[in-house]
Amino acid sequence: KNEVEQSPQNLTAQEGEFITINCSYSVGISALHWLQQHPGGGIVSLFMLSSGKKKHGRLIATINIQEKHSSLHITASHPRDSAVYICAPFQGAQKLVFGQGTRLTINP
Amino acid sequence: SAVISQKPSRDICQRGTSLTIQCQVDSQVTMMFWYRQQPGQSLTLIATANQGSEATYESGFVIDKFPISRPNLTFSTLTVSNMSPEDSSIYLCSGCRVGSTEAFFGQGTRLTVV
């Protein structure tokens, strides 16, 4: 079993739809990152969570430490949101463990 | 926060040659890491780059294949040596500071070996 499981692996939606990406992990963590990877490979950290919920624009991230589960939501999705979204909890010694990513495609 | 400039962004290399990837940070970071992402796979840690000493490699990765330098707290290089087509991947550096869970990432290097 992978230490980090994301679902779905691929998601295609229409512009304007509400998007949810889920992440379950088995490693013990102090915090978790949600990352966005662009086609060239570059990565941007969207959120760093250690508890509760964070919101940034149309993006919302939640985490339940006890259940070892986190979700990323996108409201009013737009084609420019198309990217790979990666869940990455800290394993310890500030090392990140990465999920396989969710490839999101938003059609106009 | 910190910004990491990684280069080259992409390269196509002949098998048997070596490529050095650079990451320059605009401020000091305590720790730097190098990752590999093979096609269709998740990011995997190659090694932790230690300032002024030898890098710490993860299982399955060796210094002869992936020599790493970290001469100071703002710069690191990864060399992919004696390349084969199996080395075709995205290589990514990241940095963070001790005591902080904030992480910074380079733009990635997409390597194709022919």
PDB file of C-alpha atoms in Angstrom:
ATOM      1  CA  LYS A   1       0.000   0.000   0.000  1.00  0.00           C
ATOM      2  CA  ASN A   2       1.307   3.447  -0.932  1.00  0.00           C
ATOM      3  CA  GLU A   3       1.987   5.835   1.912  1.00  0.00           C
ATOM      4  CA  VAL A   4      -0.034   8.517   0.138  1.00  0.00           C
ATOM      5  CA  GLU A   5      -3.167   7.713  -1.857  1.00  0.00           C
ATOM      6  CA  GLN A   6      -4.920  10.321  -3.979  1.00  0.00           C
ATOM      7  CA  SER A   7      -8.273  10.081  -5.658  1.00  0.00           C
ATOM      8  CA  PRO A   8      -9.274  10.410  -8.346  1.00  0.00           C
ATOM      9  CA  GLN A   9      -6.156   9.905 -10.453  1.00  0.00           C
ATOM     10  CA  ASN A  10      -7.736  11.711 -13.389  1.00  0.00           C
ATOM     11  CA  LEU A  11     -10.600  14.157 -13.392  1.00  0.00           C
ATOM     12  CA  THR A  12     -12.246  15.947 -16.287  1.00  0.00           C
ATOM     13  CA  ALA A  13     -14.904  18.562 -15.612  1.00  0.00           C
ATOM     14  CA  GLN A  14     -16.668  21.469 -17.233  1.00  0.00           C
ATOM     15  CA  GLU A  15     -15.799  25.059 -16.488  1.00  0.00           C
ATOM     16  CA  GLY A  16     -17.635  26.267 -13.402  1.00  0.00           C
ATOM     17  CA  GLU A  17     -17.911  22.901 -11.689  1.00  0.00           C
ATOM     18  CA  PHE A  18     -16.923  22.343  -8.062  1.00  0.00           C
ATOM     19  CA  ILE A  19     -13.865  20.098  -7.840  1.00  0.00           C
ATOM     20  CA  THR A  20     -12.766  17.857  -4.965  1.00  0.00           C
ATOM     21  CA  ILE A  21      -9.496  15.935  -4.775  1.00  0.00           C
ATOM     22  CA  ASN A  22      -8.906  13.610  -1.844  1.00  0.00           C
ATOM     23  CA  CYS A  23      -5.728  12.474  -0.124  1.00  0.00           C
ATOM     24  CA  SER A  24      -5.284   9.714   2.457  1.00  0.00           C
ATOM     25  CA  TYR A  25      -1.918   9.028   4.001  1.00  0.00           C
ATOM     26  CA  SER A  26      -0.403   6.515   6.373  1.00  0.00           C
ATOM     27  CA  VAL A  27       2.764   8.369   7.415  1.00  0.00           C
ATOM     28  CA  GLY A  28       2.814  10.328  10.649  1.00  0.00           C
ATOM     29  CA  ILE A  29       2.984  14.017   9.817  1.00  0.00           C
ATOM     30  CA  SER A  30       3.255  17.474  11.259  1.00  0.00           C
ATOM     31  CA  ALA A  31       2.013  19.187   8.122  1.00  0.00           C
ATOM     32  CA  LEU A  32       0.934  18.527   4.569  1.00  0.00           C
ATOM     33  CA  HIS A  33       1.389  20.406   1.297  1.00  0.00           C
ATOM     34  CA  TRP A  34      -0.939  20.620  -1.643  1.00  0.00           C
ATOM     35  CA  LEU A  35       1.114  21.255  -4.763  1.00  0.00           C
ATOM     36  CA  GLN A  36       0.280  22.216  -8.322  1.00  0.00           C
ATOM     37  CA  GLN A  37       2.507  20.859 -11.082  1.00  0.00           C
ATOM     38  CA  HIS A  38       2.533  22.472 -14.494  1.00  0.00           C
ATOM     39  CA  PRO A  39       3.238  20.618 -17.763  1.00  0.00           C
ATOM     40  CA  GLY A  40       6.920  21.678 -17.737  1.00  0.00           C
ATOM     41  CA  GLY A  41       7.359  19.977 -14.375  1.00  0.00           C
ATOM     42  CA  GLY A  42       7.618  23.045 -12.155  1.00  0.00           C
ATOM     43  CA  ILE A  43       5.820  22.871  -8.831  1.00  0.00           C
ATOM     44  CA  VAL A  44       4.073  25.531  -6.806  1.00  0.00           C
ATOM     45  CA  SER A  45       2.989  25.031  -3.220  1.00  0.00           C
ATOM     46  CA  LEU A  46      -0.680  25.983  -2.959  1.00  0.00           C
ATOM     47  CA  PHE A  47      -1.189  25.276   0.722  1.00  0.00           C
ATOM     48  CA  MET A  48       0.668  24.088   3.769  1.00  0.00           C
ATOM     49  CA  LEU A  49      -1.727  22.667   6.358  1.00  0.00           C
ATOM     50  CA  SER A  50      -1.233  21.389   9.848  1.00  0.00           C
ATOM     51  CA  SER A  51      -4.864  21.548  10.981  1.00  0.00           C
ATOM     52  CA  GLY A  52      -8.317  22.701   9.993  1.00  0.00           C
ATOM     53  CA  LYS A  53      -8.961  24.573   6.806  1.00  0.00           C
ATOM     54  CA  LYS A  54      -7.335  27.194   4.594  1.00  0.00           C
ATOM     55  CA  LYS A  55      -8.759  29.252   1.753  1.00  0.00           C
ATOM     56  CA  HIS A  56      -6.971  31.120  -0.988  1.00  0.00           C
ATOM     57  CA  GLY A  57      -9.144  32.614  -3.672  1.00  0.00           C
ATOM     58  CA  ARG A  58     -11.140  29.789  -5.247  1.00  0.00           C
ATOM     59  CA  LEU A  59      -9.057  27.110  -3.553  1.00  0.00           C
ATOM     60  CA  ILE A  60      -9.926  25.526  -0.226  1.00  0.00           C
ATOM     61  CA  ALA A  61      -7.900  22.859   1.591  1.00  0.00           C
ATOM     62  CA  THR A  62      -8.935  20.878   4.641  1.00  0.00           C
ATOM     63  CA  ILE A  63      -7.140  18.357   6.787  1.00  0.00           C
ATOM     64  CA  ASN A  64      -8.220  15.881   9.451  1.00  0.00           C
ATOM     65  CA  ILE A  65      -5.087  14.809  11.301  1.00  0.00           C
ATOM     66  CA  GLN A  66      -6.856  12.057  13.285  1.00  0.00           C
ATOM     67  CA  GLU A  67      -8.301  10.452  10.174  1.00  0.00           C
ATOM     68  CA  LYS A  68      -5.126  11.117   8.124  1.00  0.00           C
ATOM     69  CA  HIS A  69      -7.126  12.673   5.337  1.00  0.00           C
ATOM     70  CA  SER A  70      -7.003  15.919   3.421  1.00  0.00           C
ATOM     71  CA  SER A  71      -9.056  17.407   0.609  1.00  0.00           C
ATOM     72  CA  LEU A  72      -8.483  20.119  -1.961  1.00  0.00           C
ATOM     73  CA  HIS A  73     -11.515  21.912  -3.367  1.00  0.00           C
ATOM     74  CA  ILE A  74     -11.727  24.271  -6.327  1.00  0.00           C
ATOM     75  CA  THR A  75     -14.828  26.412  -6.663  1.00  0.00           C
ATOM     76  CA  ALA A  76     -15.981  27.843 -10.006  1.00  0.00           C
ATOM     77  CA  SER A  77     -13.308  25.875 -11.858  1.00  0.00           C
ATOM     78  CA  HIS A  78     -11.629  27.412 -14.892  1.00  0.00           C
ATOM     79  CA  PRO A  79      -9.546  25.941 -17.743  1.00  0.00           C
ATOM     80  CA  ARG A  80      -6.440  27.585 -16.282  1.00  0.00           C
ATOM     81  CA  ASP A  81      -6.872  25.303 -13.242  1.00  0.00           C
ATOM     82  CA  SER A  82      -5.918  22.370 -15.467  1.00  0.00           C
ATOM     83  CA  ALA A  83      -2.780  20.863 -13.937  1.00  0.00           C
ATOM     84  CA  VAL A  84      -1.610  17.972 -11.794  1.00  0.00           C
ATOM     85  CA  TYR A  85      -2.391  18.385  -8.105  1.00  0.00           C
ATOM     86  CA  ILE A  86      -0.166  16.571  -5.639  1.00  0.00           C
ATOM     87  CA  CYS A  87      -0.658  15.859  -1.963  1.00  0.00           C
ATOM     88  CA  ALA A  88       2.630  15.765  -0.017  1.00  0.00           C
ATOM     89  CA  PRO A  89       2.713  15.105   3.711  1.00  0.00           C
ATOM     90  CA  PHE A  90       5.865  15.596   5.746  1.00  0.00           C
ATOM     91  CA  GLN A  91       7.333  12.270   6.802  1.00  0.00           C
ATOM     92  CA  GLY A  92       9.882  13.665   9.213  1.00  0.00           C
ATOM     93  CA  ALA A  93      13.258  15.427   9.033  1.00  0.00           C
ATOM     94  CA  GLN A  94      11.405  17.824   6.735  1.00  0.00           C
ATOM     95  CA  LYS A  95      11.193  15.213   3.973  1.00  0.00           C
ATOM     96  CA  LEU A  96       8.088  15.211   1.838  1.00  0.00           C
ATOM     97  CA  VAL A  97       6.321  12.085   0.621  1.00  0.00           C
ATOM     98  CA  PHE A  98       4.413  12.623  -2.593  1.00  0.00           C
ATOM     99  CA  GLY A  99       1.167  11.210  -3.848  1.00  0.00           C
ATOM    100  CA  GLN A 100       0.924  10.172  -7.482  1.00  0.00           C
ATOM    101  CA  GLY A 101      -1.052  13.258  -8.299  1.00  0.00           C
ATOM    102  CA  THR A 102      -4.467  13.983  -9.745  1.00  0.00           C
ATOM    103  CA  ARG A 103      -4.524  15.158 -13.339  1.00  0.00           C
ATOM    104  CA  LEU A 104      -7.286  17.742 -13.609  1.00  0.00           C
ATOM    105  CA  THR A 105      -8.645  18.926 -16.938  1.00  0.00           C
ATOM    106  CA  ILE A 106     -11.235  21.684 -17.037  1.00  0.00           C
ATOM    107  CA  ASN A 107     -12.983  22.049 -20.371  1.00  0.00           C
ATOM    108  CA  PRO A 108     -14.430  25.420 -21.446  1.00  0.00           C
TER     109      PRO A 108
ATOM    110  CA  SER B   1       9.546  32.713   1.515  1.00  0.00           C
ATOM    111  CA  ALA B   2      12.201  31.890  -1.058  1.00  0.00           C
ATOM    112  CA  VAL B   3      12.396  31.606  -4.827  1.00  0.00           C
ATOM    113  CA  ILE B   4      14.405  28.811  -6.422  1.00  0.00           C
ATOM    114  CA  SER B   5      15.686  29.220  -9.980  1.00  0.00           C
ATOM    115  CA  GLN B   6      16.390  25.868 -11.593  1.00  0.00           C
ATOM    116  CA  LYS B   7      18.125  25.378 -14.912  1.00  0.00           C
ATOM    117  CA  PRO B   8      18.066  24.078 -17.500  1.00  0.00           C
ATOM    118  CA  SER B   9      14.302  23.772 -17.776  1.00  0.00           C
ATOM    119  CA  ARG B  10      14.661  20.989 -20.301  1.00  0.00           C
ATOM    120  CA  ASP B  11      17.343  19.177 -22.245  1.00  0.00           C
ATOM    121  CA  ILE B  12      17.767  16.355 -24.711  1.00  0.00           C
ATOM    122  CA  CYS B  13      20.995  14.447 -24.161  1.00  0.00           C
ATOM    123  CA  GLN B  14      22.873  11.622 -25.792  1.00  0.00           C
ATOM    124  CA  ARG B  15      23.280   8.393 -23.852  1.00  0.00           C
ATOM    125  CA  GLY B  16      26.607   8.082 -22.101  1.00  0.00           C
ATOM    126  CA  THR B  17      26.912  11.810 -21.449  1.00  0.00           C
ATOM    127  CA  SER B  18      26.320  13.729 -18.205  1.00  0.00           C
ATOM    128  CA  LEU B  19      24.107  16.686 -17.383  1.00  0.00           C
ATOM    129  CA  THR B  20      24.432  19.073 -14.453  1.00  0.00           C
ATOM    130  CA  ILE B  21      21.294  20.759 -13.125  1.00  0.00           C
ATOM    131  CA  GLN B  22      21.602  23.885 -11.004  1.00  0.00           C
ATOM    132  CA  CYS B  23      19.350  25.390  -8.341  1.00  0.00           C
ATOM    133  CA  GLN B  24      19.926  28.914  -7.080  1.00  0.00           C
ATOM    134  CA  VAL B  25      17.909  30.200  -4.123  1.00  0.00           C
ATOM    135  CA  ASP B  26      17.350  33.914  -3.563  1.00  0.00           C
ATOM    136  CA  SER B  27      17.831  33.529   0.198  1.00  0.00           C
ATOM    137  CA  GLN B  28      19.428  31.034   2.533  1.00  0.00           C
ATOM    138  CA  VAL B  29      17.673  27.737   3.096  1.00  0.00           C
ATOM    139  CA  THR B  30      18.869  25.180   5.587  1.00  0.00           C
ATOM    140  CA  MET B  31      18.025  22.052   3.662  1.00  0.00           C
ATOM    141  CA  MET B  32      17.864  21.271  -0.043  1.00  0.00           C
ATOM    142  CA  PHE B  33      16.529  18.138  -1.651  1.00  0.00           C
ATOM    143  CA  TRP B  34      16.683  16.597  -5.110  1.00  0.00           C
ATOM    144  CA  TYR B  35      13.787  14.561  -6.509  1.00  0.00           C
ATOM    145  CA  ARG B  36      13.152  12.513  -9.619  1.00  0.00           C
ATOM    146  CA  GLN B  37       9.809  11.978 -11.293  1.00  0.00           C
ATOM    147  CA  GLN B  38       9.809   9.199 -13.849  1.00  0.00           C
ATOM    148  CA  PRO B  39       7.041   9.239 -16.472  1.00  0.00           C
ATOM    149  CA  GLY B  40       3.682   8.510 -14.873  1.00  0.00           C
ATOM    150  CA  GLN B  41       5.214   8.171 -11.418  1.00  0.00           C
ATOM    151  CA  SER B  42       5.232  10.261  -8.277  1.00  0.00           C
ATOM    152  CA  LEU B  43       8.194  12.310  -7.138  1.00  0.00           C
ATOM    153  CA  THR B  44      10.877  10.269  -5.408  1.00  0.00           C
ATOM    154  CA  LEU B  45      13.609  11.674  -3.192  1.00  0.00           C
ATOM    155  CA  ILE B  46      17.099  11.126  -4.587  1.00  0.00           C
ATOM    156  CA  ALA B  47      19.108  12.759  -1.837  1.00  0.00           C
ATOM    157  CA  THR B  48      19.410  15.506   0.731  1.00  0.00           C
ATOM    158  CA  ALA B  49      22.083  18.026  -0.263  1.00  0.00           C
ATOM    159  CA  ASN B  50      24.197  18.913   2.760  1.00  0.00           C
ATOM    160  CA  GLN B  51      26.098  22.165   2.847  1.00  0.00           C
ATOM    161  CA  GLY B  52      29.823  21.553   2.960  1.00  0.00           C
ATOM    162  CA  SER B  53      29.598  17.771   3.160  1.00  0.00           C
ATOM    163  CA  GLU B  54      28.563  14.748   1.140  1.00  0.00           C
ATOM    164  CA  ALA B  55      24.902  14.388   0.251  1.00  0.00           C
ATOM    165  CA  THR B  56      22.723  11.807   1.981  1.00  0.00           C
ATOM    166  CA  TYR B  57      21.315   9.405  -0.607  1.00  0.00           C
ATOM    167  CA  GLU B  58      18.084   7.432  -0.442  1.00  0.00           C
ATOM    168  CA  SER B  59      17.961   3.728  -1.063  1.00  0.00           C
ATOM    169  CA  GLY B  60      18.466   2.971  -4.729  1.00  0.00           C
ATOM    170  CA  PHE B  61      20.460   6.106  -5.499  1.00  0.00           C
ATOM    171  CA  VAL B  62      24.254   6.343  -5.440  1.00  0.00           C
ATOM    172  CA  ILE B  63      26.778   9.147  -5.537  1.00  0.00           C
ATOM    173  CA  ASP B  64      28.565   7.853  -8.625  1.00  0.00           C
ATOM    174  CA  LYS B  65      25.378   8.150 -10.663  1.00  0.00           C
ATOM    175  CA  PHE B  66      23.996  11.318  -9.069  1.00  0.00           C
ATOM    176  CA  PRO B  67      26.821  13.432  -7.656  1.00  0.00           C
ATOM    177  CA  ILE B  68      25.521  16.441  -5.755  1.00  0.00           C
ATOM    178  CA  SER B  69      27.253  19.605  -4.648  1.00  0.00           C
ATOM    179  CA  ARG B  70      26.113  22.184  -2.088  1.00  0.00           C
ATOM    180  CA  PRO B  71      28.888  24.724  -1.614  1.00  0.00           C
ATOM    181  CA  ASN B  72      26.717  27.197   0.326  1.00  0.00           C
ATOM    182  CA  LEU B  73      23.197  27.749   1.663  1.00  0.00           C
ATOM    183  CA  THR B  74      21.840  29.207  -1.595  1.00  0.00           C
ATOM    184  CA  PHE B  75      23.143  26.875  -4.316  1.00  0.00           C
ATOM    185  CA  SER B  76      23.171  23.214  -5.245  1.00  0.00           C
ATOM    186  CA  THR B  77      23.820  21.084  -8.306  1.00  0.00           C
ATOM    187  CA  LEU B  78      22.784  17.580  -9.311  1.00  0.00           C
ATOM    188  CA  THR B  79      24.657  15.739 -12.037  1.00  0.00           C
ATOM    189  CA  VAL B  80      23.068  12.833 -13.872  1.00  0.00           C
ATOM    190  CA  SER B  81      26.068  10.777 -14.998  1.00  0.00           C
ATOM    191  CA  ASN B  82      26.549   8.314 -17.838  1.00  0.00           C
ATOM    192  CA  MET B  83      22.953   8.768 -18.884  1.00  0.00           C
ATOM    193  CA  SER B  84      20.727   6.103 -20.380  1.00  0.00           C
ATOM    194  CA  PRO B  85      17.158   6.401 -21.699  1.00  0.00           C
ATOM    195  CA  GLU B  86      15.930   5.157 -18.286  1.00  0.00           C
ATOM    196  CA  ASP B  87      17.160   8.442 -16.805  1.00  0.00           C
ATOM    197  CA  SER B  88      14.571  10.362 -18.825  1.00  0.00           C
ATOM    198  CA  SER B  89      12.583  12.066 -16.063  1.00  0.00           C
ATOM    199  CA  ILE B  90      11.732  15.358 -14.469  1.00  0.00           C
ATOM    200  CA  TYR B  91      14.312  16.374 -11.874  1.00  0.00           C
ATOM    201  CA  LEU B  92      13.275  18.829  -9.195  1.00  0.00           C
ATOM    202  CA  CYS B  93      15.012  20.608  -6.346  1.00  0.00           C
ATOM    203  CA  SER B  94      13.388  21.957  -3.216  1.00  0.00           C
ATOM    204  CA  GLY B  95      14.458  23.828  -0.128  1.00  0.00           C
ATOM    205  CA  CYS B  96      13.245  24.457   3.363  1.00  0.00           C
ATOM    206  CA  ARG B  97      14.409  25.888   6.645  1.00  0.00           C
ATOM    207  CA  VAL B  98      14.893  23.967   9.876  1.00  0.00           C
ATOM    208  CA  GLY B  99      11.879  24.357  12.144  1.00  0.00           C
ATOM    209  CA  SER B 100       9.620  25.403   9.296  1.00  0.00           C
ATOM    210  CA  THR B 101       7.194  23.274   7.288  1.00  0.00           C
ATOM    211  CA  GLU B 102       7.218  25.748   4.399  1.00  0.00           C
ATOM    212  CA  ALA B 103       8.803  24.273   1.265  1.00  0.00           C
ATOM    213  CA  PHE B 104      10.036  25.942  -1.922  1.00  0.00           C
ATOM    214  CA  PHE B 105      10.447  24.298  -5.292  1.00  0.00           C
ATOM    215  CA  GLY B 106      12.385  24.818  -8.466  1.00  0.00           C
ATOM    216  CA  GLN B 107      10.719  24.866 -11.857  1.00  0.00           C
ATOM    217  CA  GLY B 108      11.877  21.362 -12.714  1.00  0.00           C
ATOM    218  CA  THR B 109      14.174  20.027 -15.431  1.00  0.00           C
ATOM    219  CA  ARG B 110      12.639  17.775 -18.051  1.00  0.00           C
ATOM    220  CA  LEU B 111      15.406  15.463 -19.245  1.00  0.00           C
ATOM    221  CA  THR B 112      15.156  13.251 -22.305  1.00  0.00           C
ATOM    222  CA  VAL B 113      17.972  10.819 -23.058  1.00  0.00           C
ATOM    223  CA  VAL B 114      18.206   9.495 -26.598  1.00  0.00           C
TER     224      VAL B 114
END
